[in-house]
Coordinates of C-alpha atoms and ligand atoms in Angstrom, one line a residue:
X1 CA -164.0 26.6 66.8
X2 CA -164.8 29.5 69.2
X3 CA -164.8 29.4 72.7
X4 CA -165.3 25.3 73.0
X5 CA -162.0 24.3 70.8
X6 CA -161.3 20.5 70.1
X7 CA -157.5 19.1 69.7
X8 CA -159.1 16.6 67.1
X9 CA -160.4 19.6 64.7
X10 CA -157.5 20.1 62.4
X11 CA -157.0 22.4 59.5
X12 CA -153.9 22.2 56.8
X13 CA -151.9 19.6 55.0
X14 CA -152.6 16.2 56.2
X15 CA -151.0 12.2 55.0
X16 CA -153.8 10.2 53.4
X17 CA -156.0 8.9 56.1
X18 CA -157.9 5.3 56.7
X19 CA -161.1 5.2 58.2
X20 CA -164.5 3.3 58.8
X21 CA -166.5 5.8 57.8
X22 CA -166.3 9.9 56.4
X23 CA -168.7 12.2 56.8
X24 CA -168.0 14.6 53.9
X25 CA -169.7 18.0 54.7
X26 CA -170.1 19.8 58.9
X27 CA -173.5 21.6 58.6
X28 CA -177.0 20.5 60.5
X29 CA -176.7 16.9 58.6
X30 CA -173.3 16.4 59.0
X31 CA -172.0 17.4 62.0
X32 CA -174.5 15.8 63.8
X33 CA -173.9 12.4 62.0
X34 CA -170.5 12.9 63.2
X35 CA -171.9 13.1 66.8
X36 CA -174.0 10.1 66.9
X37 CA -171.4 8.0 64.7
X38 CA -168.7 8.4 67.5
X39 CA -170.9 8.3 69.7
X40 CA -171.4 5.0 69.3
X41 CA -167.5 4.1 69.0
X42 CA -167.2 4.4 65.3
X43 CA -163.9 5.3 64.3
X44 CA -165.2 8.2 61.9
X45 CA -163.3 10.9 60.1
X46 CA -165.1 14.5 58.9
X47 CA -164.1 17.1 56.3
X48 CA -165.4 20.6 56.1
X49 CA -164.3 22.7 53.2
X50 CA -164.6 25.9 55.4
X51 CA -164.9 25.9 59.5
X52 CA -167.1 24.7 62.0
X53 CA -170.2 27.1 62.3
X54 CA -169.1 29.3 59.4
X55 CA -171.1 31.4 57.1
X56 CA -171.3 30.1 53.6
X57 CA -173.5 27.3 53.4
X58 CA -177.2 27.6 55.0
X59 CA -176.7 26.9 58.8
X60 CA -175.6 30.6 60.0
X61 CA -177.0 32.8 61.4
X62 CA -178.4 33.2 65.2
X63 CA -181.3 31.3 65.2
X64 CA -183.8 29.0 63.1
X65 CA -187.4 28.1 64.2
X66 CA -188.1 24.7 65.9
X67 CA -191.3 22.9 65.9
X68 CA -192.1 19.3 66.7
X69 CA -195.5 19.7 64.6
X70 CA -194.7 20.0 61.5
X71 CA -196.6 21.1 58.9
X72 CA -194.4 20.2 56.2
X73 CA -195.1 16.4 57.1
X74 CA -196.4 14.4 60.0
X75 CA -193.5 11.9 59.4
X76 CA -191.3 14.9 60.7
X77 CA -192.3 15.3 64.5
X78 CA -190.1 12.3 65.4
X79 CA -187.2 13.5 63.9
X80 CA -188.2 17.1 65.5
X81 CA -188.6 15.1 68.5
X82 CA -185.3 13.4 69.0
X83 CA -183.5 16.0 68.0
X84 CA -184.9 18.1 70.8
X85 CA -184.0 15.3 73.1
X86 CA -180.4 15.3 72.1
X87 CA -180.0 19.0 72.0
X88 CA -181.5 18.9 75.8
X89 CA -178.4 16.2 76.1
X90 CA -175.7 18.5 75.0
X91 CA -177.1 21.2 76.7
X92 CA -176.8 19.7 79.9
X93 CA -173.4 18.6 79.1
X94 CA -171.6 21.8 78.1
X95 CA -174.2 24.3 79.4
X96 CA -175.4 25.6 76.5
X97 CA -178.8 26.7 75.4
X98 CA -179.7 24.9 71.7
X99 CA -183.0 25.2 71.5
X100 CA -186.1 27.6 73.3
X101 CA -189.4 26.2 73.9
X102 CA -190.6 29.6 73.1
X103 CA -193.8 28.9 71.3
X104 CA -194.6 29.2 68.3
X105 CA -198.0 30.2 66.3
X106 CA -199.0 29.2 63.4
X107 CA -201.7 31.3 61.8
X108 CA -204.1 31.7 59.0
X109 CA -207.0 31.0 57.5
X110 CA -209.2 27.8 58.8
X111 CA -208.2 25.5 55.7
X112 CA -204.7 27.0 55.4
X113 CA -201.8 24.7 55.9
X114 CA -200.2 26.3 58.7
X115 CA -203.6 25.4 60.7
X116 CA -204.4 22.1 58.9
X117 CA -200.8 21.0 58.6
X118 CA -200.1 22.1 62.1
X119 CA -203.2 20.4 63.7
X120 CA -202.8 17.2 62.0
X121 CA -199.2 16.7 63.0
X122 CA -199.8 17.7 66.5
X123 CA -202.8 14.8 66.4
X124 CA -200.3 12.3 65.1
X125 CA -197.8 13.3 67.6
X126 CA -199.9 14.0 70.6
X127 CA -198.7 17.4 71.3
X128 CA -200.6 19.6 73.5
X129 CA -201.3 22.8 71.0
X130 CA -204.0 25.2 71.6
X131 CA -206.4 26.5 69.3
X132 CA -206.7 30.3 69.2
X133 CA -209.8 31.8 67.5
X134 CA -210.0 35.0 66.1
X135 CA -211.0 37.0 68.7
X136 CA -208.2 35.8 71.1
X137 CA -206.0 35.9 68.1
X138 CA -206.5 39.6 67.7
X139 CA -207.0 39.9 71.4
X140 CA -203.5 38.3 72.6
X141 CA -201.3 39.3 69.5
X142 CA -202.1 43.1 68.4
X143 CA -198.8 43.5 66.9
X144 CA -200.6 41.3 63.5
X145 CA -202.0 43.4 61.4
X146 CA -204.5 42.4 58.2
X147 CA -205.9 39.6 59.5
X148 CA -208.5 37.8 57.7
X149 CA -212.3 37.6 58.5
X150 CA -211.6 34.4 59.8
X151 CA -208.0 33.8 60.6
X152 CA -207.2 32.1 63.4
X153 CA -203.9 30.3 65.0
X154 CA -202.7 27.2 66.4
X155 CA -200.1 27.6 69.2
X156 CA -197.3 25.2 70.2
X157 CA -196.1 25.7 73.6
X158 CA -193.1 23.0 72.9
X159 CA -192.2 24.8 69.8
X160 CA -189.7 28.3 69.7
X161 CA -186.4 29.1 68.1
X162 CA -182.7 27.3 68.0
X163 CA -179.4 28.5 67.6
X164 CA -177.7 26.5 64.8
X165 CA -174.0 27.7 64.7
X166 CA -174.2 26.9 68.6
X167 CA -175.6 23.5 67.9
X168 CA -172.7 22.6 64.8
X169 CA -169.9 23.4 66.8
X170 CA -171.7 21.4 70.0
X171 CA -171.9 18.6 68.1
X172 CA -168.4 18.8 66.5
X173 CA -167.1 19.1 69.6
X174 CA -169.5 15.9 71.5
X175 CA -167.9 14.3 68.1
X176 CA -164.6 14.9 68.8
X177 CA -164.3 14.1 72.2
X178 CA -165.7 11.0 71.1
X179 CA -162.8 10.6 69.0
X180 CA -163.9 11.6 65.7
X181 CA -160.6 13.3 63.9
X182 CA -161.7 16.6 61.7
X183 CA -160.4 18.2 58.7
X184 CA -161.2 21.7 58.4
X185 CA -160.7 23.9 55.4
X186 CA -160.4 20.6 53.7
X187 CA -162.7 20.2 50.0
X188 CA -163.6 17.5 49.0
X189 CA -163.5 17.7 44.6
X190 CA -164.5 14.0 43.9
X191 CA -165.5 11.1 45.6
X192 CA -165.0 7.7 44.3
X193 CA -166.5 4.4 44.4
X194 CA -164.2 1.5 44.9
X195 CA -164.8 -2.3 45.0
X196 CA -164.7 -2.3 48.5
X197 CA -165.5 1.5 49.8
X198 CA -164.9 5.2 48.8
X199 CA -162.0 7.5 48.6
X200 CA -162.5 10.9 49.2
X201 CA -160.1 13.1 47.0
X202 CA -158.9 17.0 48.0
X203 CA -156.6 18.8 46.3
X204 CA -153.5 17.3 48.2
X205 CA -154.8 14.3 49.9
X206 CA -157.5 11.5 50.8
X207 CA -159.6 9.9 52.8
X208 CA -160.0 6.1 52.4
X209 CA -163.4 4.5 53.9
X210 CA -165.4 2.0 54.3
X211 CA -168.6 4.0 53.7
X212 CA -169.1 7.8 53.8
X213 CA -171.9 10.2 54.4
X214 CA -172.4 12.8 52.0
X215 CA -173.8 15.9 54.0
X216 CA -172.5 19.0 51.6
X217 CA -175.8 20.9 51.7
X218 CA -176.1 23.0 48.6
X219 CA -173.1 21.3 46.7
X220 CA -174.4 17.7 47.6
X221 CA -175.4 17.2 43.9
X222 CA -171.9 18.3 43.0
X223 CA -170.7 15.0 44.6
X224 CA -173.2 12.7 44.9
X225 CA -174.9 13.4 41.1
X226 CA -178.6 11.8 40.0
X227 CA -180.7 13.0 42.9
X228 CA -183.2 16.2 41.8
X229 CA -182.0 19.1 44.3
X230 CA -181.9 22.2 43.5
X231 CA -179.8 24.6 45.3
X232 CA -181.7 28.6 46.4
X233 CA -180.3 31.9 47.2
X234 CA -182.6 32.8 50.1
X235 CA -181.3 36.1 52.3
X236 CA -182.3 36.3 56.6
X237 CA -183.2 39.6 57.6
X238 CA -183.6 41.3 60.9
X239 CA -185.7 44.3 62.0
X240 CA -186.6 46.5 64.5
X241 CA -189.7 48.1 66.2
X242 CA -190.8 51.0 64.9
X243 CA -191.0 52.3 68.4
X244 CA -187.2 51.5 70.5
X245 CA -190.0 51.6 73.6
X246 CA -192.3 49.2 72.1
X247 CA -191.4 45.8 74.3
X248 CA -194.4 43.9 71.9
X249 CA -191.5 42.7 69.6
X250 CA -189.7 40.9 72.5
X251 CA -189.7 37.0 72.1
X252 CA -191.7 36.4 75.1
X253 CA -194.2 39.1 73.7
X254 CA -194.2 37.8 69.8
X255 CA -193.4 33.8 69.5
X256 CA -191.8 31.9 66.4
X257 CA -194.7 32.3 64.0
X258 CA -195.8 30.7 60.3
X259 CA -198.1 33.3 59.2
X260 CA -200.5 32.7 56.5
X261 CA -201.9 36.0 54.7
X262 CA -205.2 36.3 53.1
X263 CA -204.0 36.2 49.7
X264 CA -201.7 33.2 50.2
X265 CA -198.2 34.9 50.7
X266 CA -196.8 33.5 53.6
X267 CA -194.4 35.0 56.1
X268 CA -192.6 33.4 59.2
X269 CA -190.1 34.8 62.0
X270 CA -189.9 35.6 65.8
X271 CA -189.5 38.2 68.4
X272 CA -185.9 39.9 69.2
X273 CA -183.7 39.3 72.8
X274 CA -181.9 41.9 73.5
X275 CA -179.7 40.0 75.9
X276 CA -178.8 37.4 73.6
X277 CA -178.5 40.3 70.6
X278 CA -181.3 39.2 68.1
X279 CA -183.2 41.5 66.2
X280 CA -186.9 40.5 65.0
X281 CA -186.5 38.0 62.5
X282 CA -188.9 38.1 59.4
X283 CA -188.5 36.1 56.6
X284 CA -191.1 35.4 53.8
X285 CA -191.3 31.7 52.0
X286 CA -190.1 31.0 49.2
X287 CA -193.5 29.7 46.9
X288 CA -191.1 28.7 44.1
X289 CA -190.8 32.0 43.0
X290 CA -189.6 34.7 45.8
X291 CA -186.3 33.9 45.1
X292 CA -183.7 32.3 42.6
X293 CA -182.2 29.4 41.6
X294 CA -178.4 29.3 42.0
X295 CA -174.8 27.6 41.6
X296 CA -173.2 27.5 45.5
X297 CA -169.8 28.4 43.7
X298 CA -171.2 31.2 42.6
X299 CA -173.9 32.4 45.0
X300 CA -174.4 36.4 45.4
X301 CA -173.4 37.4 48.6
X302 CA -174.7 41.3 48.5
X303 CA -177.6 41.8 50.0
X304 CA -179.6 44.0 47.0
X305 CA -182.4 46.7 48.1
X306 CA -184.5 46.1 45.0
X307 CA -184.5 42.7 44.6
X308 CA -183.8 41.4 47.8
X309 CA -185.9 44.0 50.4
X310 CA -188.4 45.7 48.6
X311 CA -190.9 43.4 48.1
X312 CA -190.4 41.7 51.8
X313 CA -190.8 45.3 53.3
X314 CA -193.6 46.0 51.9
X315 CA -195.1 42.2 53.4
X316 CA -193.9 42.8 57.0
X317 CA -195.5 46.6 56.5
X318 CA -198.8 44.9 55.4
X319 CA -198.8 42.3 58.0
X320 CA -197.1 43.7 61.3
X321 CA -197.3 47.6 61.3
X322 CA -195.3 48.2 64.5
X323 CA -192.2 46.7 62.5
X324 CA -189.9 49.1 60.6
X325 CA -190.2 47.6 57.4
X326 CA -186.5 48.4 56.4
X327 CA -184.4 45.4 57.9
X328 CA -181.5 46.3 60.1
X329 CA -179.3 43.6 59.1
X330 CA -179.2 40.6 56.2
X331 CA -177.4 38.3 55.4
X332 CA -177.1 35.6 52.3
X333 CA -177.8 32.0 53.0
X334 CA -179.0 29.0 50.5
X335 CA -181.8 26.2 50.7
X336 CA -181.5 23.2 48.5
X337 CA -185.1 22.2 47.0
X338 CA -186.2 18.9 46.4
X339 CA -189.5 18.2 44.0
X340 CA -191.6 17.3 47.3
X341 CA -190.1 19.9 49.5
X342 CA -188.8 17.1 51.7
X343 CA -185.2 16.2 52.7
X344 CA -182.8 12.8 51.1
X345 CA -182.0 10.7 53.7
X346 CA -180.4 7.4 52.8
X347 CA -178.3 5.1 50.6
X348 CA -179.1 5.9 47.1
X349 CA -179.7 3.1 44.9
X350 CA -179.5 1.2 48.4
X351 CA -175.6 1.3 47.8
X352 CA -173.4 -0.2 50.8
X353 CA -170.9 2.3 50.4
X354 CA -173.2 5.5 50.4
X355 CA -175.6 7.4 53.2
X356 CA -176.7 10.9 52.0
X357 CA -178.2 13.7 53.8
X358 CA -179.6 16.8 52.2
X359 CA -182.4 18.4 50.1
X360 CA -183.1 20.4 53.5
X361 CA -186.1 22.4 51.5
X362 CA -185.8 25.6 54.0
X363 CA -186.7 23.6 57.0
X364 CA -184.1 21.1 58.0
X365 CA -182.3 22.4 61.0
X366 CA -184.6 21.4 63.9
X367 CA -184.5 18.0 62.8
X368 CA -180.6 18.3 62.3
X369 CA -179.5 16.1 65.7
X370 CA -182.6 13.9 64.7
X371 CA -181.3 13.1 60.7
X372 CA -177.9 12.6 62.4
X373 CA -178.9 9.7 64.7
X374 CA -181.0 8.4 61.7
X375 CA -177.8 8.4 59.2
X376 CA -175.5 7.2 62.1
X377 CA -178.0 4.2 62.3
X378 CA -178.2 3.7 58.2
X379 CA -174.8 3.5 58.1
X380 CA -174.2 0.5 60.6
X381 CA -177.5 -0.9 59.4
X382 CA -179.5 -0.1 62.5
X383 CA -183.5 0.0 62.6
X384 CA -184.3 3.5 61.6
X385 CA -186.4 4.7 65.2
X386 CA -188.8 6.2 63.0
X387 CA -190.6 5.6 59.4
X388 CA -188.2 7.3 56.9
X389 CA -189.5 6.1 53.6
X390 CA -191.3 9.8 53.0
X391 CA -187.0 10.8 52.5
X392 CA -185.7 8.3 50.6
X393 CA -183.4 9.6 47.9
X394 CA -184.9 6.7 45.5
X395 CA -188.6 8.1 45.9
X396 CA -188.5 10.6 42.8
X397 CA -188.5 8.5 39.6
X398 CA -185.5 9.8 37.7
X399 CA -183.5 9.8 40.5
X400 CA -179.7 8.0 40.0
X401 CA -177.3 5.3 42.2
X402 CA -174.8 8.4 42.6
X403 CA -172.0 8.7 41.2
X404 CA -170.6 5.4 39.1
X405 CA -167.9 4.1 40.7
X406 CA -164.4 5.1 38.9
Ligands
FAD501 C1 -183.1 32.0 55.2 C2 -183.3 30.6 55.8 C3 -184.1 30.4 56.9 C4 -184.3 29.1 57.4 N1 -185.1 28.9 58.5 C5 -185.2 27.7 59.0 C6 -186.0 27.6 60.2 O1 -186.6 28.5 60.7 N2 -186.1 26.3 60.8 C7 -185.4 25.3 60.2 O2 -185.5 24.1 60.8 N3 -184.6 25.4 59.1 C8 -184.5 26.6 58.5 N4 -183.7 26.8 57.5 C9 -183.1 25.6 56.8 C10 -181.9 25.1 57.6 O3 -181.0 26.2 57.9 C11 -181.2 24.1 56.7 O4 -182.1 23.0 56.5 C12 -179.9 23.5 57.2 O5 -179.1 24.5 57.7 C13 -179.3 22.6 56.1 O6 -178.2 22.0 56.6 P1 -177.2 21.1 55.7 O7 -176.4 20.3 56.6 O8 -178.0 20.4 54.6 O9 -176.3 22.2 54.9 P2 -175.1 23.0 55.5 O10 -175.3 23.4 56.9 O11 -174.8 24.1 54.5 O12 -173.9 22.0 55.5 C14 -173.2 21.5 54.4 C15 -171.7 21.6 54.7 O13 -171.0 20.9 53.7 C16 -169.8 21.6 53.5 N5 -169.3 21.2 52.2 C17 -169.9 21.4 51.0 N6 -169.2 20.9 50.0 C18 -168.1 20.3 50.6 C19 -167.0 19.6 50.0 N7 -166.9 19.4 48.7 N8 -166.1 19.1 50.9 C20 -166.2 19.4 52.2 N9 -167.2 20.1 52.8 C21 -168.2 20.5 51.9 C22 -170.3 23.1 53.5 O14 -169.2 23.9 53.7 C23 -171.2 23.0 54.7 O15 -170.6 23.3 55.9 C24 -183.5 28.0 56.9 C25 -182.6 28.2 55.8 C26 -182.5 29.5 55.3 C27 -181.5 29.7 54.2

């Protein structure tokens, strides 16, 4: 771990270890579950096939978007919530910023989702947005280009940016000075069901538990099998202004935003910090079709002008002008889809020995802290502090009990 090391983060050889519970997997979902499970004194072991805050999986990178309204689903702004809440905790602790309440905007057409969506989970949540008509919309934020007749925005004053390798190694290290023990550079290549828990098998070891959490991200359905996710190959990129005077691409000056175009394509990002060394970060969504399907073994990590940049170029040129459309830096990362676009969180099949955590859909990491308190909770049986049947890994119809116990 950089700069805030742990003596309980381990890497190498190790004896087989007994445990209560192992949380299989350090990203958003994982490392946070490690948190809040010893946290609460639970004597809890975790195993990371890489390092803490590394770049293989989907949580690198310097920053994500945070909202509390979420237009993915009302059901989320709890989880958005509470997350925020611990994030403010650890930030206080080691004096670390995790997450800016920047703003964000959400724009579009009237009906679109990133107005409808966001409206209706600020209603549910009671979150003091403000409603931007066109005229101020054009007024306040000339850096958006071919707006609609009628586009307007919705703005979230508590919403802005986090920094997710920041917040995976804070919550490693809350974890381990809570006494969770961690394996780095440690896969795990099968887990299996016993009478009376699971073993966790690596190449040269295991891990015997009572129960584990399964937080691998895009190779989740490598060891949990049955559950419909679907792992993506979906590059970041940062920009710059056309202009190196032009101050209108500063955060302060051009907030987190969901951006819905005219013709449906739909692009999302945030202003730079030069302190912090961010560029402007555009990204466009992924509709099913803007990018590919792909094995995490094997993922692509070149970065590809034709099939990767050209089209999103051409996007930011249509949409914000001042931008130079040709990205200044990229970098490979993956989503992992689910049929509803929402995240598994839960005991599949309602098995005692089995939480999972994944299916993050492209927008899982400002709920990460949130998820963890909800699987720490699942896995000693707690009432869930919000309504998670919307993430249940039973709630697609083909979906399996995991993997049959061997
Ligand atoms: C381009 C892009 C933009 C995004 N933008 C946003 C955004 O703005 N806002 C937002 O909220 N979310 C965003 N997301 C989504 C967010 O980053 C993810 O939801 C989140 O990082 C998923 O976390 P995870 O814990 O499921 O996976 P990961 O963080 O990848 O964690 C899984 C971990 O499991 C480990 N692992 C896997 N297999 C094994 C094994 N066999 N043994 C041991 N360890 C194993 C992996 O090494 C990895 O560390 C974005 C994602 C991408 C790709």
């Amino acid at each position: 771990m950089t700069g805030d090391s742990a003596a309980a983060v381990r890497s190498g050889s190790f004896a087989p270890v007994r445990t209560d519970v192992v949380v299989i997997g350090l990203g958003a979902f994982g490392s946070a579950a490690l948190w809040r499970l010893a946290e609460r004194g639970v004597d809890v072991v975790g195993l990371e096939r890489f390092g803490v805050g590394h770049p293989f999986g989907s949580s690198h990178g310097i920053t994500r978007l945070f909202r509390v309204a979420c237009q993915e689903h009302p059901g989320l702004s709890p989880i958005a919530g509470r997350t925020r809440d611990l994030w403010h905790e650890l930030e206080d602790r080691y004096g670390q910023e995790l997450v800016r309440q920047s703003g964000c905007l959400s724009v579009g057409s009237p009906g679109s989702t990133p107005i409808t969506g966001t409206l209706a989970a600020a209603a549910g949540a009671g979150l003091p947005v403000v409603r931007l008509g066109h005229d101020e919309l054009v007024a306040r934020y000339p850096q958006y280009a071919g707006l609609g007749a009628t586009d307007e925005a919705v703005l979230d004053p508590e919403a802005g940016i986090c920094f997710p390798e920041r917040a995976v190694r804070a919550h490693v290290r809350a974890a381990s000075e809570h006494g969770a023990v961690v394996y780095t550079d440690t896969r795990v290549v099968r887990l299996e069901l016993t009478a009376d828990g699971v073993v966790a098998h690596t190449p040269t070891t295991r891990v015997v538990a009572r129960q584990a959490v399964v937080s691998a991200g895009a190779w989740l359905g490598q060891l949990v099998p049955g559950l419909p996710l679907q792992p993506r190959r979906v590059p970041l990129f940062w920009f710059r202004a056309r202009d190196p005077r032009d101050e209108g691409f500063a955060l302060e000056r051009f907030p987190a935003f969901i951006r819905q175009l005219p013709d449906g394509r739909v692009l999302w990002g945030h202003g730079s910090d030069s302190r912090e060394g961010f560029g402007i970060k555009i990204g466009m969504e992924d509709q099913g079709h803007n990018f590919s399907d792909t094995d995490p073994d094997e993922v692509d990590r070149g970065i590809h002008p034709d099939t990767d940049i050209a089209q999103l170029s051409a996007w930011v040129a249509d949409a914000f002008p001042g931008v130079d459309p040709v990205p200044a830096g990229a970098a490979p990362c993956m989503i992992t889809t689910t049929p509803d676009h929402q995240f598994v969180v839960g005991r599949p099949g309602g098995d005692p020995r089995l939480v999972v955590a994944g299916g993050d859909s492209g927008h899982g990491f400002k709920h990460a802290a949130g998820i963890g308190e909800l699987l720490a909770g699942c896995t000693l049986g707690e009432t869930p502090y919000t309504d998670v049947g919307f993430l249940s890994p039973d709630r697609f119809p083909a979906s399996g009990n995991g993997p049959s116990p061997s």
